[in-house]
């Protein structure tokens, strides 16, 4: 693991790191913010999964999470959204596919299967690396994300019951297999058999019996993607039928940007902190 940068913020440490990924067969970059409580022992972890076209840098620069993370003594880990590199298959002129658009799935179709293994990277490889190099308590993990990352956070939590103590999302993509901006990517990554897509669709996972203890979602009513890709009412209906307690906050006037995310980031961190316990608790 290579350290790319270190900066002090709110008496904590914001770092950016790079390592060679076996899962994605390329170099991967990620960010870790450690609150000052980490000097005294392992702290709980909140994963933040970014959306389409983003890297760790977007939320690190615009997400405004550090003050709240220090207040609650939580480490914030921000992975990249996909494998990258000249040898990694990509569609340069398509922002909805390839670099920046990994959809947090494990691709099965060539030529993408060798590199686009973001589900395995997020669930297995990166947590092991983080646990070996940072003072974090991996028995106390939660997950959140935005848009494509909100989709990833919910589906990963559904398929790994008990792994995360809590899950939330900002404007998550719902029913990606039928949404205009994600369906073509699913076809290329997973092939024509729609049965294989169910593993990466929160609504269908709930239909198939997967459950969460509860879910927090914030969604802007002025989001330009609301009717095409997001459709939170489908998630609301799925949670109702699955009897999963859902807090869905529809925010007047807010769009899809980091102005929206940063406004409610502290609320999400506090919500997760209540379920993770403080840095000093067991």
Backbone as numpy.savetxt, mean C-alpha at the origin, in Angstrom:
# Nx Ny Nz CAx CAy CAz Cx Cy Cz
22.16 -4.02 1.38 21.32 -2.82 1.38 22.19 -1.58 1.38
21.87 -0.64 0.51 22.63 0.60 0.35 21.79 1.77 0.87
22.39 2.62 1.68 21.73 3.82 2.16 21.91 4.94 1.14
20.79 5.46 0.63 20.85 6.53 -0.37 20.80 7.91 0.27
20.03 8.05 1.36 19.96 9.35 2.04 19.42 9.15 3.45
19.81 10.07 4.34 19.31 10.10 5.72 19.04 11.56 6.07
17.88 11.82 6.68 17.55 13.18 7.11 16.82 13.12 8.44
17.09 14.11 9.29 16.40 14.20 10.57 15.10 14.98 10.39
14.03 14.48 11.01 12.73 15.15 10.93 11.94 14.84 12.19
11.48 15.88 12.88 10.73 15.72 14.12 11.46 14.80 15.10
12.79 14.93 15.12 13.67 14.13 15.98 13.71 12.66 15.58
13.04 12.31 14.49 13.15 10.97 13.94 14.09 10.96 12.75
14.16 9.82 12.08 15.09 9.64 10.97 14.35 9.17 9.73
14.45 9.98 8.66 13.89 9.60 7.37 15.01 9.09 6.47
14.94 7.81 6.13 15.96 7.21 5.29 15.40 6.68 3.99
16.25 6.64 2.99 15.92 6.03 1.71 17.00 5.00 1.40
16.59 3.81 0.95 17.50 2.68 0.82 17.26 1.96 -0.51
18.27 1.23 -0.94 18.18 0.45 -2.17 18.77 -0.93 -1.92
18.18 -1.93 -2.55 18.70 -3.29 -2.41 18.38 -4.08 -3.67
19.05 -5.17 -3.84 18.78 -6.08 -4.95 17.66 -7.02 -4.54
16.58 -7.02 -5.31 15.41 -7.83 -4.98 15.45 -9.15 -5.74
15.33 -10.24 -5.00 15.19 -11.54 -5.64 13.80 -11.71 -6.24
12.78 -11.17 -5.56 11.41 -11.32 -6.05 11.21 -10.60 -7.37
11.75 -9.40 -7.48 11.52 -8.57 -8.67 12.69 -8.58 -9.65
13.77 -9.24 -9.29 14.92 -9.38 -10.18 15.44 -8.04 -10.68
15.55 -7.08 -9.74 16.09 -5.76 -10.07 16.38 -5.04 -8.76
17.01 -3.88 -8.86 17.20 -3.05 -7.68 15.89 -2.39 -7.31
15.58 -2.38 -6.03 14.36 -1.74 -5.53 14.72 -0.70 -4.48
14.00 0.40 -4.48 14.22 1.49 -3.53 13.01 1.62 -2.62
13.25 1.90 -1.35 12.16 2.09 -0.40 12.58 3.10 0.66
11.59 3.67 1.35 11.83 4.66 2.39 11.36 4.13 3.73
12.10 4.47 4.79 11.73 4.10 6.16 11.86 5.33 7.04
10.79 5.69 7.74 10.86 6.73 8.76 10.81 6.06 10.12
11.83 6.32 10.93 11.89 5.81 12.29 11.65 6.94 13.27
10.64 6.83 14.14 10.42 7.86 15.15 11.52 7.79 16.21
11.68 8.84 17.02 12.74 8.80 18.04 12.57 7.68 19.06
11.35 7.16 19.24 11.13 6.06 20.17 11.91 4.81 19.77
12.29 4.71 18.50 13.04 3.54 18.04 14.41 3.44 18.67
14.91 4.54 19.23 16.21 4.49 19.94 16.13 3.66 21.21
14.92 3.48 21.72 14.74 2.77 22.99 14.19 1.36 22.81
13.91 0.97 21.59 13.39 -0.37 21.36 12.56 -0.45 20.10
12.14 -1.65 19.77 11.41 -1.88 18.53 10.05 -1.18 18.55
9.70 -0.57 17.42 8.44 0.15 17.29 7.54 -0.55 16.28
6.22 -0.38 16.40 5.31 -0.97 15.42 5.45 -0.32 14.05
4.86 -0.96 13.05 5.09 -0.60 11.66 3.77 -0.31 10.95
3.76 0.77 10.16 2.67 1.03 9.24 3.23 1.09 7.83
2.76 0.19 6.97 3.14 0.18 5.57 2.25 1.13 4.79
2.86 1.90 3.89 2.10 2.77 3.00 2.40 2.38 1.56
1.37 1.95 0.83 1.52 1.54 -0.56 1.02 2.66 -1.47
1.89 3.14 -2.34 1.57 4.27 -3.20 0.75 3.86 -4.42
0.27 4.86 -5.14 -0.61 4.64 -6.28 0.11 4.69 -7.61
-0.65 4.57 -8.68 -0.14 4.57 -10.05 0.77 5.77 -10.31
1.86 5.53 -10.99 2.88 6.49 -11.42 3.79 6.94 -10.29
3.49 6.58 -9.05 4.25 7.09 -7.91 5.43 6.19 -7.56
6.32 6.71 -6.73 7.36 5.95 -6.05 7.24 6.25 -4.56
8.23 5.81 -3.78 8.27 6.17 -2.37 8.34 7.68 -2.17
8.86 8.38 -3.18 9.16 9.80 -3.03 7.91 10.65 -2.86
6.82 10.28 -3.52 5.62 11.11 -3.48 5.08 11.28 -2.07
4.87 10.17 -1.38 4.33 10.27 -0.03 5.40 10.80 0.93
6.64 10.49 0.69 7.71 10.98 1.55 7.78 12.51 1.51
7.56 13.09 0.34 7.64 14.54 0.19 6.32 15.25 0.49
5.18 14.57 0.22 3.91 15.28 0.28 2.88 14.66 1.22
3.20 13.52 1.84 2.21 12.81 2.64 2.02 13.32 4.04
2.96 14.09 4.56 2.84 14.71 5.89 2.52 13.68 6.98
3.32 12.62 7.02 3.07 11.55 7.99 4.00 11.59 9.19
5.09 12.33 9.12 6.13 12.19 10.15 5.72 12.71 11.52
5.07 13.85 11.58 4.66 14.38 12.89 3.76 13.39 13.62
2.77 12.85 12.90 1.86 11.88 13.52 2.58 10.59 13.87
3.52 10.17 13.03 4.27 8.94 13.33 5.08 9.10 14.60
5.65 10.27 14.82 6.40 10.53 16.05 5.46 10.58 17.25
4.32 11.23 17.08 3.35 11.32 18.18 2.95 9.95 18.68
2.82 8.99 17.76 2.34 7.66 18.14 3.45 6.61 18.20
4.68 6.99 17.86 5.79 6.06 17.96 5.71 4.92 16.95
5.42 5.23 15.69 5.24 4.23 14.66 6.24 4.45 13.53
6.84 3.38 13.04 7.69 3.44 11.85 6.80 3.40 10.62
7.14 4.21 9.61 6.40 4.25 8.35 7.30 3.73 7.25
6.85 2.69 6.55 7.64 2.08 5.47 6.92 2.31 4.15
7.64 2.87 3.19 7.06 3.25 1.90 7.82 2.55 0.78
7.32 1.45 0.26 7.96 0.76 -0.86 7.70 1.48 -2.18
8.38 1.05 -3.22 8.08 1.50 -4.57 6.82 0.77 -5.06
6.33 1.19 -6.21 5.09 0.63 -6.75 5.30 -0.50 -7.75
6.53 -0.70 -8.19 6.77 -1.73 -9.21 8.26 -1.96 -9.36
8.66 -3.02 -10.04 10.07 -3.16 -10.43 10.42 -2.10 -11.46
11.70 -1.77 -11.52 12.17 -0.76 -12.49 13.53 -1.16 -13.02
13.88 -0.60 -14.16 15.17 -0.86 -14.78 15.02 -1.06 -16.27
16.09 -0.86 -17.00 16.03 -0.95 -18.45 15.66 -2.35 -18.92
16.02 -3.38 -18.13 15.71 -4.75 -18.56 14.32 -5.19 -18.14
13.61 -4.37 -17.33 12.27 -4.73 -16.85 11.25 -4.33 -17.92
10.41 -5.26 -18.39 9.43 -4.93 -19.43 8.56 -3.75 -19.02
8.28 -2.90 -20.00 7.58 -1.66 -19.70 6.87 -1.18 -20.96
5.86 -0.36 -20.77 5.24 0.36 -21.88 5.43 1.84 -21.59
6.42 2.43 -22.20 6.87 3.77 -21.85 5.77 4.82 -21.95
4.87 4.67 -22.90 3.84 5.68 -23.12 2.51 5.34 -22.46
2.51 4.34 -21.56 1.27 3.90 -20.91 1.44 4.02 -19.39
0.89 5.07 -18.81 1.07 5.30 -17.37 0.30 4.30 -16.51
-0.60 3.55 -17.13 -1.41 2.59 -16.38 -0.84 1.17 -16.40
0.38 1.04 -16.90 0.96 -0.30 -16.99 2.49 -0.19 -16.94
3.11 -1.24 -16.39 4.57 -1.29 -16.36 5.16 -0.53 -15.20
6.26 0.16 -15.44 6.95 0.89 -14.37 5.98 1.85 -13.69
5.87 1.74 -12.38 4.95 2.57 -11.62 3.56 2.01 -11.49
3.30 0.88 -12.14 1.94 0.31 -12.16 2.00 -1.20 -11.94
2.55 -1.61 -10.81 2.67 -3.04 -10.53 1.43 -3.69 -9.96
0.47 -2.87 -9.46 -0.81 -3.35 -8.93 -0.67 -4.33 -7.78
0.51 -4.45 -7.19 0.73 -5.28 -6.00 0.24 -6.71 -6.21
0.52 -7.23 -7.38 0.18 -8.61 -7.70 1.44 -9.37 -8.14
1.34 -10.66 -8.26 2.39 -11.50 -8.82 1.98 -11.90 -10.23
2.64 -11.34 -11.24 2.28 -11.62 -12.62 2.58 -13.09 -12.96
1.77 -13.64 -13.85 1.95 -15.02 -14.29 2.25 -15.12 -15.78
2.13 -14.01 -16.50 2.27 -14.02 -17.96 3.63 -13.46 -18.37
4.19 -14.05 -19.42 5.43 -13.52 -19.98 5.13 -12.30 -20.84
6.07 -11.32 -20.86 7.40 -11.34 -20.24 7.43 -10.72 -18.86
6.28 -10.66 -18.16 6.19 -9.90 -16.92 6.40 -10.75 -15.67
6.25 -12.06 -15.78 6.26 -12.93 -14.60 7.58 -12.91 -13.85
8.68 -12.67 -14.53 9.98 -12.71 -13.87 10.21 -11.53 -12.94
9.61 -10.38 -13.26 9.89 -9.16 -12.50 8.71 -8.64 -11.67
7.52 -8.74 -12.23 6.37 -8.10 -11.56 5.78 -9.05 -10.52
6.46 -9.09 -9.37 6.07 -9.95 -8.26 5.96 -9.11 -6.99
5.13 -8.07 -7.10 5.04 -7.11 -6.01 4.33 -7.68 -4.78
3.40 -8.61 -4.96 2.75 -9.22 -3.80 3.78 -9.96 -2.95
4.62 -10.77 -3.59 5.66 -11.49 -2.85 6.69 -10.53 -2.26
6.99 -9.48 -3.01 7.97 -8.52 -2.52 7.47 -7.81 -1.25
6.21 -7.37 -1.26 5.65 -6.63 -0.12 5.40 -7.55 1.07
4.97 -8.77 0.83 4.60 -9.65 1.93 5.76 -10.43 2.50
6.78 -10.72 1.69 7.84 -11.62 2.13 9.22 -10.98 2.13
9.68 -10.57 0.96 11.08 -10.15 0.86 11.37 -8.84 1.60
10.60 -7.80 1.35 10.91 -6.53 1.99 10.72 -6.57 3.51
9.66 -7.19 4.04 9.56 -7.30 5.51 10.76 -8.00 6.15
11.27 -9.04 5.51 12.44 -9.73 6.07 13.65 -8.81 6.08
13.83 -8.03 5.02 14.94 -7.10 4.96 14.80 -6.01 6.03
13.60 -5.47 6.17 13.35 -4.42 7.16 13.59 -4.96 8.57
13.08 -6.15 8.86 13.24 -6.73 10.19 14.70 -6.95 10.54
15.52 -7.27 9.54 16.93 -7.56 9.79 17.77 -6.29 9.97
17.23 -5.14 9.56 18.07 -3.93 9.53 17.54 -2.76 10.34
16.33 -2.85 10.87 15.74 -1.71 11.57 15.09 -2.17 12.88
15.02 -1.28 13.88 14.42 -1.64 15.17 12.89 -1.56 15.11
12.28 -2.56 14.49 10.84 -2.59 14.32 10.27 -3.88 14.89
9.03 -3.81 15.33 8.32 -4.96 15.88 7.40 -5.51 14.80
7.84 -6.55 14.11 7.07 -7.10 13.00 5.86 -7.92 13.46
5.68 -8.07 14.78 4.45 -8.67 15.29 3.33 -7.65 15.34
3.67 -6.39 15.13 2.67 -5.31 15.16 2.81 -4.51 13.87
2.10 -4.97 12.85 2.12 -4.31 11.55 0.70 -3.93 11.14
0.60 -2.78 10.49 -0.65 -2.37 9.85 -0.32 -1.89 8.45
-1.35 -1.68 7.63 -1.11 -1.32 6.23 -2.16 -0.33 5.74
-1.73 0.61 4.91 -2.61 1.56 4.26 -2.07 1.83 2.87
-2.80 2.59 2.07 -2.33 2.91 0.73 -3.30 3.80 0.01
-2.86 4.31 -1.13 -3.65 5.25 -1.92 -3.93 4.67 -3.30
-5.19 4.70 -3.72 -5.58 4.36 -5.08 -5.16 2.92 -5.41
-4.24 2.72 -6.34 -3.72 1.38 -6.60 -3.14 0.79 -5.32
-2.51 1.61 -4.50 -1.96 1.15 -3.23 -3.04 0.83 -2.21
-4.16 1.54 -2.26 -5.29 1.18 -1.40 -5.86 -0.17 -1.79
-5.97 -0.39 -3.11 -6.35 -1.72 -3.61 -5.39 -2.78 -3.08
-4.09 -2.51 -3.17 -3.10 -3.47 -2.70 -3.19 -3.73 -1.22
-3.36 -2.67 -0.43 -3.44 -2.82 1.02 -4.60 -3.72 1.42
-5.77 -3.49 0.81 -6.96 -4.26 1.18 -6.83 -5.71 0.73
-6.39 -5.93 -0.50 -6.32 -7.31 -0.99 -5.25 -8.11 -0.25
-4.10 -7.51 0.03 -3.05 -8.22 0.77 -3.51 -8.56 2.18
-4.21 -7.63 2.81 -4.70 -7.90 4.16 -5.77 -8.98 4.16
-6.66 -8.96 3.17 -7.69 -10.00 3.09 -7.08 -11.39 2.94
-6.04 -11.48 2.11 -5.47 -12.81 1.81 -4.49 -13.29 2.87
-4.15 -12.42 3.81 -3.20 -12.79 4.86 -3.79 -12.46 6.22
-4.84 -13.17 6.60 -5.53 -12.86 7.86 -4.60 -12.96 9.05
-4.69 -11.96 9.91 -3.87 -11.93 11.12 -2.51 -11.31 10.92
-2.11 -11.08 9.67 -0.78 -10.53 9.42 -0.72 -9.05 9.80
-1.77 -8.31 9.46 -1.84 -6.89 9.77 -2.91 -6.67 10.84
-2.58 -5.85 11.82 -3.55 -5.58 12.88 -4.68 -4.66 12.40
-4.42 -3.88 11.37 -5.45 -2.99 10.85 -5.12 -2.63 9.42
-6.16 -2.21 8.68 -5.98 -1.84 7.28 -6.88 -0.64 6.96
-6.32 0.30 6.21 -7.10 1.45 5.76 -6.69 1.78 4.34
-7.42 2.73 3.72 -7.09 3.10 2.35 -7.60 4.50 2.05
-6.88 5.18 1.17 -7.30 6.44 0.60 -7.72 6.18 -0.85
-8.97 6.42 -1.17 -9.48 6.30 -2.54 -9.01 5.02 -3.24
-9.29 3.86 -2.67 -8.80 2.61 -3.27 -9.53 2.27 -4.57
-8.81 1.67 -5.51 -9.44 1.11 -6.70 -10.31 -0.08 -6.27
-11.55 -0.09 -6.70 -12.47 -1.18 -6.41 -12.81 -1.91 -7.71
-12.89 -3.22 -7.64 -13.15 -4.06 -8.81 -12.18 -3.73 -9.96
-10.88 -3.89 -9.73 -9.89 -3.55 -10.76 -10.04 -4.36 -12.04
-10.63 -5.53 -11.96 -10.80 -6.35 -13.15 -11.81 -5.80 -14.14
-12.64 -4.86 -13.70 -13.62 -4.26 -14.61 -13.47 -2.74 -14.71
-12.52 -2.17 -13.98 -12.28 -0.72 -14.05 -11.45 -0.40 -15.29
-11.77 0.73 -15.91 -11.12 1.08 -17.16 -9.62 1.24 -17.08
-9.13 1.73 -15.94 -7.69 2.01 -15.87 -6.86 0.85 -15.32
-7.50 -0.26 -14.96 -6.76 -1.40 -14.44 -7.02 -2.71 -15.17
-8.16 -2.85 -15.81 -8.47 -4.09 -16.52 -7.40 -4.47 -17.55
-6.93 -3.55 -18.40 -5.90 -3.93 -19.38 -4.62 -4.45 -18.71
-4.26 -3.88 -17.57 -3.07 -4.36 -16.86 -3.27 -5.77 -16.34
-4.46 -6.06 -15.82 -4.74 -7.40 -15.33 -4.64 -8.42 -16.47
-5.13 -8.06 -17.64 -5.05 -8.97 -18.77 -3.60 -9.29 -19.13
-2.73 -8.28 -19.09 -1.33 -8.48 -19.46 -0.55 -9.21 -18.37
-0.83 -8.89 -17.10 -0.10 -9.52 -16.01 -0.59 -10.93 -15.70
-1.91 -11.16 -15.78 -2.51 -12.38 -15.26 -3.13 -13.27 -16.33
-3.24 -12.78 -17.56 -3.79 -13.60 -18.63 -5.29 -13.47 -18.76
-5.89 -14.23 -19.69 -7.31 -14.08 -20.02 -8.27 -14.76 -19.05
-7.78 -15.65 -18.19 -8.66 -16.38 -17.28 -9.06 -15.47 -16.12
-10.29 -15.01 -16.13 -10.73 -14.07 -15.10 -10.76 -14.70 -13.71
-10.78 -15.99 -13.63 -10.75 -16.64 -12.32 -9.47 -16.30 -11.57
-8.38 -16.11 -12.30 -7.11 -15.76 -11.67 -7.11 -14.33 -11.15
-8.01 -13.52 -11.65 -8.07 -12.12 -11.23 -8.72 -11.95 -9.85
-9.51 -12.94 -9.45 -10.26 -12.83 -8.20 -9.34 -12.61 -7.00
-8.13 -13.13 -7.06 -7.19 -13.02 -5.94 -6.71 -11.59 -5.72
-7.00 -10.70 -6.66 -6.55 -9.32 -6.56 -7.72 -8.34 -6.68
-8.88 -8.76 -6.24 -10.08 -7.94 -6.27 -10.73 -8.01 -4.89
-10.76 -6.89 -4.18 -11.24 -6.91 -2.80 -12.70 -7.35 -2.70
-13.53 -6.89 -3.63 -14.95 -7.27 -3.60 -15.12 -8.77 -3.80
-14.41 -9.32 -4.79 -14.54 -10.76 -5.07 -13.90 -11.60 -3.97
-12.82 -11.11 -3.37 -12.23 -11.83 -2.25 -13.22 -11.94 -1.09
-13.95 -10.87 -0.84 -14.97 -10.92 0.21 -16.07 -11.90 -0.17
-16.45 -11.91 -1.44 -17.44 -12.89 -1.90 -16.95 -14.31 -1.68
-15.63 -14.51 -1.79 -15.04 -15.85 -1.65 -14.75 -16.22 -0.20
-15.13 -15.36 0.74 -15.03 -15.72 2.15 -13.89 -15.10 2.91
-13.07 -14.28 2.28 -11.98 -13.62 2.99 -12.54 -12.45 3.80
-11.93 -12.22 4.96 -12.49 -11.23 5.88 -11.41 -10.36 6.50
-11.84 -9.17 6.94 -11.05 -8.25 7.73 -11.81 -7.96 9.02
-11.09 -7.65 10.12 -11.80 -7.26 11.34 -12.59 -5.97 11.15
-12.03 -5.03 10.39 -12.67 -3.75 10.13 -11.86 -3.03 9.07
-12.42 -1.94 8.52 -11.76 -1.23 7.44 -12.11 0.25 7.52
-11.08 1.10 7.31 -11.26 2.54 7.25 -10.91 3.03 5.84
-11.80 3.79 5.21 -11.57 4.32 3.87 -11.97 5.79 3.83
-11.09 6.62 3.27 -11.42 8.00 2.97 -11.45 8.18 1.46
-12.46 8.91 0.98 -12.64 9.12 -0.45 -13.12 10.54 -0.70
-12.46 11.24 -1.62 -12.89 12.57 -2.00 -14.06 12.53 -2.96
-15.07 13.36 -2.71 -16.24 13.41 -3.59 -15.93 14.10 -4.91
-14.87 14.93 -4.95 -14.49 15.62 -6.18 -13.40 14.88 -6.93
-13.19 13.63 -6.61 -12.17 12.81 -7.27 -12.60 12.52 -8.71
-11.73 12.89 -9.65 -12.06 12.68 -11.05 -12.14 11.23 -11.46
-11.61 10.32 -10.64 -11.63 8.90 -10.96 -12.75 8.15 -10.23
-13.61 8.89 -9.55 -14.60 8.27 -8.66 -15.50 7.27 -9.37
-16.02 7.66 -10.52 -17.02 6.82 -11.19 -16.41 5.72 -12.06
-15.16 5.89 -12.46 -14.56 4.91 -13.37 -13.79 3.83 -12.60
-12.79 4.23 -11.85 -11.91 3.24 -11.25 -12.14 2.96 -9.78
-12.77 3.90 -9.05 -12.79 3.79 -7.59 -14.09 3.16 -7.08
-15.20 3.78 -7.34 -16.52 3.23 -7.04 -16.62 2.64 -5.62
-16.43 3.48 -4.61 -16.42 2.97 -3.23 -17.73 2.33 -2.81
-18.82 2.63 -3.49 -20.11 2.02 -3.15 -20.09 0.50 -3.38
-19.24 0.04 -4.31 -19.12 -1.41 -4.51 -18.41 -2.06 -3.32
-17.39 -1.39 -2.80 -16.71 -1.87 -1.60 -17.63 -1.82 -0.39
-18.41 -0.75 -0.31 -19.35 -0.60 0.81 -20.37 -1.74 0.80
-20.88 -2.06 -0.37 -21.86 -3.13 -0.47 -21.23 -4.49 -0.14
-19.99 -4.70 -0.60 -19.31 -5.97 -0.31 -19.05 -6.12 1.18
-18.64 -5.05 1.84 -18.40 -5.11 3.28 -19.71 -5.36 4.03
-20.79 -4.75 3.58 -22.08 -4.97 4.22 -22.49 -6.44 4.13
-22.34 -7.02 2.94 -22.72 -8.41 2.74 -21.80 -9.36 3.51
-20.53 -8.97 3.64 -19.57 -9.81 4.37 -19.55 -9.52 5.87
-20.35 -8.54 6.28 -20.42 -8.13 7.69 -19.05 -7.68 8.21
-18.35 -6.96 7.36 -17.09 -6.34 7.75 -17.37 -4.89 8.13
-17.10 -4.48 9.36 -17.34 -3.08 9.74 -16.49 -2.13 8.89
-17.16 -1.22 8.19 -16.49 -0.27 7.32 -16.82 1.15 7.74
-15.79 1.96 7.93 -15.96 3.39 8.09 -15.56 4.03 6.77
-16.54 4.53 6.03 -16.30 5.16 4.73 -16.60 6.64 4.86
-15.56 7.45 4.80 -15.69 8.89 4.90 -15.66 9.50 3.50
-16.79 9.99 3.03 -16.86 10.67 1.75 -16.64 12.15 1.99
-15.52 12.69 1.49 -15.05 14.02 1.84 -15.44 15.04 0.77
-16.29 15.98 1.13 -16.73 17.01 0.20 -15.57 17.84 -0.31
-15.50 18.02 -1.65 -14.55 18.94 -2.26 -13.15 18.41 -2.47
-12.84 17.22 -1.95 -11.48 16.68 -2.06 -11.32 15.84 -3.32
-10.14 15.94 -3.94 -9.85 15.21 -5.17 -8.98 14.00 -4.89
-8.21 13.57 -5.88 -7.41 12.34 -5.77 -5.95 12.62 -5.38
-5.62 13.85 -5.15 -4.22 14.26 -5.01 -3.71 14.11 -3.58
-2.43 14.46 -3.41 -1.84 14.44 -2.07 -2.32 15.59 -1.20
-2.99 16.59 -1.76 -3.67 17.56 -0.91 -4.75 16.85 -0.09
-5.44 15.91 -0.72 -6.43 15.09 -0.03 -5.78 14.14 0.96
-4.77 13.39 0.50 -4.14 12.39 1.36 -3.53 13.03 2.60
-2.77 14.11 2.41 -2.09 14.74 3.54 -3.07 15.30 4.56
-4.26 15.69 4.11 -5.27 16.24 5.03 -5.72 15.21 6.05
-5.83 13.97 5.63 -6.39 12.93 6.50 -5.36 11.87 6.93
-4.09 12.10 6.58 -3.05 11.13 6.95 -2.95 10.96 8.46
-2.96 12.05 9.20 -2.83 11.94 10.66 -3.99 11.17 11.27
-5.19 11.32 10.69 -6.35 10.56 11.19 -6.13 9.06 11.01
-5.59 8.69 9.86 -5.35 7.27 9.61 -4.26 6.72 10.53
-3.20 7.48 10.72 -2.13 7.01 11.59 -2.63 6.84 13.02
-3.44 7.78 13.50 -3.99 7.65 14.85 -4.90 6.44 14.96
-5.67 6.17 13.90 -6.56 5.01 13.89 -5.76 3.72 13.95
-4.70 3.64 13.18 -3.84 2.45 13.23 -3.14 2.34 14.58
-2.68 3.47 15.11 -1.97 3.44 16.38 -2.82 2.86 17.50
-4.11 3.16 17.48 -5.00 2.63 18.50 -5.09 1.11 18.44
-4.81 0.54 17.27 -4.89 -0.91 17.08 -3.52 -1.57 17.19
-2.46 -0.80 16.97 -1.10 -1.32 17.10 -0.59 -1.25 18.53
-1.06 -0.31 19.31 -0.48 -0.05 20.60 0.69 0.89 20.47
1.05 1.56 21.54 2.15 2.52 21.51 3.47 1.80 21.36
4.53 2.56 21.08 5.86 1.98 20.92 6.33 1.29 22.18
5.81 1.71 23.31 6.26 1.13 24.59 5.46 -0.09 25.00
4.34 -0.35 24.33 3.48 -1.47 24.75 3.97 -2.78 24.15
3.50 -3.87 24.68 3.93 -5.18 24.18 2.95 -5.72 23.18
